[in-house]
């Protein structure tokens, strides 16, 4: 994923933002939402980590498709919280973060709730 960049052509040159940067910012935006217990791990990320490949923040996938930033986030919701409301807050927060850091207003954010986390 580190080879993919969002490129913005300017009069004085171009600006390139790595998908890694966006992924890190998305991870931060998600963890600030009340009700999110964790960002879930993905099997592919765990496998890559086991064989020594660099992995990005787990549970976050960023792609640039047809000038649209597509984000998939896999989260665990804290027990007792409204799942739909938490997922909607994650969607809104991530959309705002992506638009703020890239200046691109075309963002699609898909939130996948993979489970509920109970207090220990």
Coordinates of N, CA and C in Angstrom, one line a residue:
X1 N 0.8 -1.2 0.0 CA 0.0 0.0 0.0 C 0.9 1.3 0.0
X2 N 2.1 1.2 0.5 CA 2.9 2.4 0.6 C 3.3 2.9 -0.8
X3 N 3.1 2.2 -1.9 CA 3.4 2.7 -3.2 C 2.3 3.6 -3.8
X4 N 1.2 3.6 -3.2 CA 0.0 4.4 -3.7 C 0.0 5.7 -3.1
X5 N -0.2 6.7 -4.0 CA -0.3 8.1 -3.5 C -1.5 8.8 -4.1
X6 N -2.0 9.8 -3.4 CA -3.0 10.7 -3.9 C -2.1 11.8 -4.5
X7 N -2.3 12.2 -5.7 CA -1.5 13.3 -6.3 C -2.4 14.4 -6.7
X8 N -2.0 15.6 -6.3 CA -2.7 16.8 -6.6 C -1.8 17.7 -7.4
X9 N -2.1 18.0 -8.6 CA -1.3 18.9 -9.5 C -1.5 20.3 -9.1
X10 N -0.5 21.0 -8.9 CA -0.5 22.5 -8.5 C 0.3 23.2 -9.6
X11 N 0.1 24.5 -9.6 CA 0.8 25.4 -10.5 C 2.3 25.2 -10.4
X12 N 2.8 25.1 -9.1 CA 4.3 25.0 -8.9 C 4.8 23.6 -8.8
X13 N 4.0 22.6 -9.1 CA 4.4 21.2 -9.0 C 3.3 20.3 -8.6
X14 N 3.6 19.2 -7.9 CA 2.5 18.3 -7.4 C 2.7 18.0 -6.0
X15 N 1.6 17.6 -5.3 CA 1.6 17.2 -3.9 C 1.2 15.8 -3.9
X16 N 1.9 14.9 -3.3 CA 1.6 13.5 -3.2 C 1.5 13.1 -1.7
X17 N 0.3 12.4 -1.4 CA 0.1 12.0 -0.1 C 0.0 10.5 -0.1
X18 N 0.8 9.8 0.7 CA 0.8 8.3 0.7 C -0.5 7.8 1.4
X19 N -1.0 6.7 0.9 CA -2.1 6.0 1.6 C -1.8 5.6 3.0
X20 N -0.5 5.4 3.3 CA -0.1 5.1 4.7 C -0.4 6.3 5.6
X21 N -0.2 7.5 5.1 CA -0.5 8.7 6.0 C -2.0 8.8 6.2
X22 N -2.8 8.6 5.2 CA -4.2 8.6 5.4 C -4.7 7.5 6.3
X23 N -4.1 6.3 6.2 CA -4.5 5.2 7.0 C -4.2 5.5 8.5
X24 N -3.1 6.1 8.8 CA -2.7 6.5 10.1 C -3.6 7.5 10.7
X25 N -4.0 8.5 9.9 CA -4.9 9.5 10.4 C -6.3 9.0 10.6
X26 N -6.8 8.0 9.8 CA -8.0 7.4 9.9 C -8.1 6.6 11.2
X27 N -7.0 5.9 11.5 CA -6.8 5.1 12.7 C -7.0 6.0 13.9
X28 N -6.4 7.2 13.9 CA -6.5 8.1 15.0 C -7.9 8.6 15.2
X29 N -8.6 9.0 14.1 CA -9.9 9.5 14.1 C -10.9 8.4 14.7
X30 N -10.7 7.2 14.4 CA -11.5 6.1 14.9 C -11.4 5.9 16.4
X31 N -10.1 5.9 16.9 CA -9.9 5.7 18.3 C -10.4 6.8 19.2
X32 N -10.7 8.0 18.6 CA -11.3 9.1 19.4 C -12.8 9.0 19.6
X33 N -13.4 8.0 19.0 CA -14.9 7.9 19.1 C -15.3 7.1 20.3
X34 N -16.1 7.7 21.1 CA -16.6 7.0 22.3 C -17.5 5.8 21.9
X35 N -17.3 4.6 22.4 CA -18.0 3.4 22.0 C -17.2 2.5 21.2
X36 N -16.1 2.9 20.6 CA -15.2 2.0 19.9 C -14.3 1.4 20.9
X37 N -14.4 0.1 21.0 CA -13.5 -0.6 22.0 C -12.1 -0.9 21.4
X38 N -12.1 -1.1 20.1 CA -10.8 -1.4 19.4 C -11.0 -1.4 17.9
X39 N -9.9 -1.3 17.2 CA -9.9 -1.5 15.8 C -9.5 -2.9 15.6
X40 N -10.3 -3.6 14.9 CA -10.1 -5.1 14.8 C -9.0 -5.4 13.9
X41 N -8.3 -6.6 14.1 CA -7.3 -7.1 13.3 C -7.9 -7.8 12.1
X42 N -7.1 -7.8 11.0 CA -7.6 -8.5 9.8 C -6.6 -9.7 9.7
X43 N -7.1 -10.8 9.1 CA -6.3 -12.0 9.0 C -5.1 -11.7 8.1
X44 N -5.3 -11.0 7.0 CA -4.2 -10.7 6.1 C -3.1 -9.9 6.7
X45 N -3.5 -8.9 7.6 CA -2.5 -8.1 8.3 C -1.7 -9.0 9.3
X46 N -2.4 -9.9 10.0 CA -1.7 -10.7 10.9 C -0.7 -11.6 10.2
X47 N -1.1 -12.2 9.1 CA -0.3 -13.1 8.3 C 1.0 -12.3 7.8
X48 N 0.8 -11.1 7.3 CA 1.9 -10.3 6.8 C 2.9 -10.0 7.9
X49 N 2.3 -9.7 9.1 CA 3.1 -9.4 10.2 C 4.0 -10.6 10.7
X50 N 3.4 -11.8 10.6 CA 4.1 -13.0 11.0 C 5.3 -13.3 10.1
X51 N 5.1 -13.0 8.8 CA 6.2 -13.2 7.9 C 7.2 -12.0 7.7
X52 N 6.9 -11.0 8.5 CA 7.9 -9.9 8.6 C 7.6 -8.8 7.6
X53 N 6.5 -8.7 7.0 CA 6.2 -7.6 6.1 C 5.6 -6.4 6.9
X54 N 5.9 -5.2 6.5 CA 5.4 -4.0 7.1 C 3.9 -4.0 7.1
X55 N 3.2 -3.7 8.2 CA 1.7 -3.6 8.2 C 1.4 -2.2 8.6
X56 N 0.2 -1.8 8.1 CA -0.3 -0.5 8.5 C -1.2 -0.7 9.7
X57 N -1.7 0.4 10.2 CA -2.6 0.2 11.4 C -3.7 -0.8 11.1
X58 N -3.8 -1.8 12.0 CA -4.7 -2.9 11.7 C -6.1 -2.5 11.6
X59 N -6.9 -3.1 10.8 CA -8.3 -2.9 10.7 C -8.7 -1.7 9.8
X60 N -7.7 -1.1 9.2 CA -8.0 0.1 8.3 C -7.4 -0.2 6.9
X61 N -8.2 0.0 5.9 CA -7.7 -0.2 4.5 C -8.1 1.0 3.8
X62 N -7.1 1.6 3.1 CA -7.4 2.9 2.3 C -7.0 2.6 0.8
X63 N -7.9 3.0 -0.1 CA -7.6 2.8 -1.5 C -8.1 4.1 -2.2
X64 N -7.4 4.4 -3.3 CA -7.8 5.5 -4.1 C -8.3 4.9 -5.4
X65 N -9.6 5.1 -5.7 CA -10.3 4.5 -6.8 C -11.1 5.6 -7.5
X66 N -10.7 5.9 -8.8 CA -11.4 6.9 -9.6 C -11.5 8.2 -8.9
X67 N -10.5 8.7 -8.3 CA -10.4 10.0 -7.6 C -11.3 10.0 -6.4
X68 N -11.6 8.9 -5.8 CA -12.4 8.8 -4.6 C -11.5 8.0 -3.6
X69 N -11.4 8.5 -2.4 CA -10.7 7.8 -1.3 C -11.7 6.9 -0.7
X70 N -11.4 5.6 -0.7 CA -12.3 4.5 -0.1 C -11.6 4.0 1.1
X71 N -12.3 4.0 2.2 CA -11.8 3.6 3.5 C -12.7 2.5 4.0
X72 N -12.1 1.4 4.4 CA -12.8 0.3 5.1 C -12.2 0.2 6.5
X73 N -13.0 0.3 7.5 CA -12.6 0.2 8.9 C -13.3 -0.9 9.6
X74 N -12.6 -1.8 10.3 CA -13.2 -2.9 11.0 C -13.0 -2.6 12.5
X75 N -14.1 -2.5 13.2 CA -14.1 -2.1 14.6 C -14.8 -3.1 15.5
X76 N -14.5 -3.0 16.8 CA -15.2 -3.7 17.9 C -15.9 -2.6 18.6
X77 N -17.2 -2.8 19.0 CA -18.0 -1.8 19.7 C -18.1 -2.3 21.2
X78 N -18.0 -1.3 22.1 CA -18.1 -1.6 23.5 C -19.5 -2.1 23.8
X79 N -19.6 -3.1 24.6 CA -20.9 -3.6 25.1 C -21.7 -2.5 25.7
X80 N -23.0 -2.5 25.4 CA -23.9 -1.5 25.9 C -24.1 -0.2 25.1
X81 N -23.2 -0.1 24.1 CA -23.3 1.1 23.2 C -24.2 0.7 22.0
X82 N -24.9 1.7 21.4 CA -25.7 1.5 20.2 C -24.7 1.3 19.0
X83 N -24.8 0.1 18.4 CA -23.8 -0.2 17.4 C -24.0 0.7 16.2
X84 N -25.2 0.9 15.7 CA -25.4 1.8 14.6 C -24.9 3.2 14.8
X85 N -25.2 3.8 16.0 CA -24.8 5.1 16.3 C -23.2 5.2 16.3
X86 N -22.6 4.2 16.9 CA -21.1 4.2 17.0 C -20.6 4.2 15.6
X87 N -21.1 3.3 14.8 CA -20.6 3.1 13.4 C -20.8 4.4 12.6
X88 N -22.0 5.0 12.8 CA -22.3 6.3 12.1 C -21.3 7.4 12.5
X89 N -21.0 7.4 13.8 CA -20.0 8.4 14.3 C -18.6 8.2 13.7
X90 N -18.2 6.9 13.6 CA -17.0 6.6 13.0 C -17.0 7.0 11.5
X91 N -18.1 6.7 10.8 CA -18.2 7.2 9.4 C -18.0 8.7 9.3
X92 N -18.7 9.4 10.1 CA -18.6 10.9 10.0 C -17.2 11.4 10.4
X93 N -16.7 10.9 11.4 CA -15.3 11.3 11.9 C -14.3 11.0 10.9
X94 N -14.3 9.8 10.3 CA -13.3 9.4 9.3 C -13.5 10.3 8.0
X95 N -14.7 10.5 7.6 CA -15.0 11.3 6.4 C -14.4 12.7 6.6
X96 N -14.7 13.3 7.8 CA -14.2 14.7 8.1 C -12.6 14.7 8.1
X97 N -12.0 13.7 8.7 CA -10.6 13.6 8.8 C -9.9 13.5 7.4
X98 N -10.5 12.6 6.6 CA -9.9 12.4 5.2 C -10.0 13.7 4.4
X99 N -11.2 14.3 4.5 CA -11.4 15.6 3.8 C -10.5 16.7 4.3
X100 N -10.3 16.7 5.6 CA -9.4 17.8 6.2 C -7.9 17.6 5.8
X101 N -7.5 16.3 5.8 CA -6.0 16.2 5.6 C -5.7 16.1 4.1
X102 N -6.7 15.8 3.2 CA -6.3 15.7 1.8 C -6.9 16.8 1.0
X103 N -7.9 17.5 1.5 CA -8.6 18.5 0.7 C -9.5 17.9 -0.4
X104 N -9.6 16.6 -0.4 CA -10.4 15.9 -1.4 C -11.8 15.6 -0.7
X105 N -12.9 16.1 -1.3 CA -14.2 15.9 -0.7 C -14.9 14.6 -1.2
X106 N -14.2 13.8 -1.9 CA -14.8 12.5 -2.4 C -14.3 11.4 -1.5
X107 N -15.0 11.0 -0.5 CA -14.6 9.9 0.4 C -15.7 9.0 0.6
X108 N -15.4 7.7 0.6 CA -16.4 6.7 0.9 C -15.9 5.9 2.0
X109 N -16.7 5.9 3.1 CA -16.2 5.2 4.4 C -17.2 4.1 4.7
X110 N -16.6 2.9 4.7 CA -17.4 1.7 5.1 C -16.9 1.2 6.4
X111 N -17.9 1.1 7.4 CA -17.5 0.6 8.7 C -18.1 -0.8 8.9
X112 N -17.2 -1.7 9.3 CA -17.5 -3.1 9.5 C -17.4 -3.4 11.0
X113 N -18.5 -3.7 11.6 CA -18.5 -4.0 13.1 C -18.3 -5.5 13.2
X114 N -17.1 -5.9 13.7 CA -16.8 -7.4 13.7 C -17.1 -8.0 15.0
X115 N -17.5 -7.2 16.0 CA -17.8 -7.8 17.3 C -18.1 -6.8 18.4
X116 N -18.4 -7.3 19.5 CA -18.7 -6.5 20.7 C -17.7 -6.9 21.8
X117 N -17.1 -5.9 22.4 CA -16.1 -6.1 23.5 C -16.8 -5.9 24.8
X118 N -16.6 -6.8 25.7 CA -17.1 -6.8 27.0 C -16.1 -6.3 28.0
X119 N -16.5 -5.6 29.1 CA -15.6 -5.2 30.1 C -15.0 -6.4 30.8
X120 N -13.7 -6.4 31.2 CA -13.1 -7.5 31.9 C -13.5 -7.5 33.4

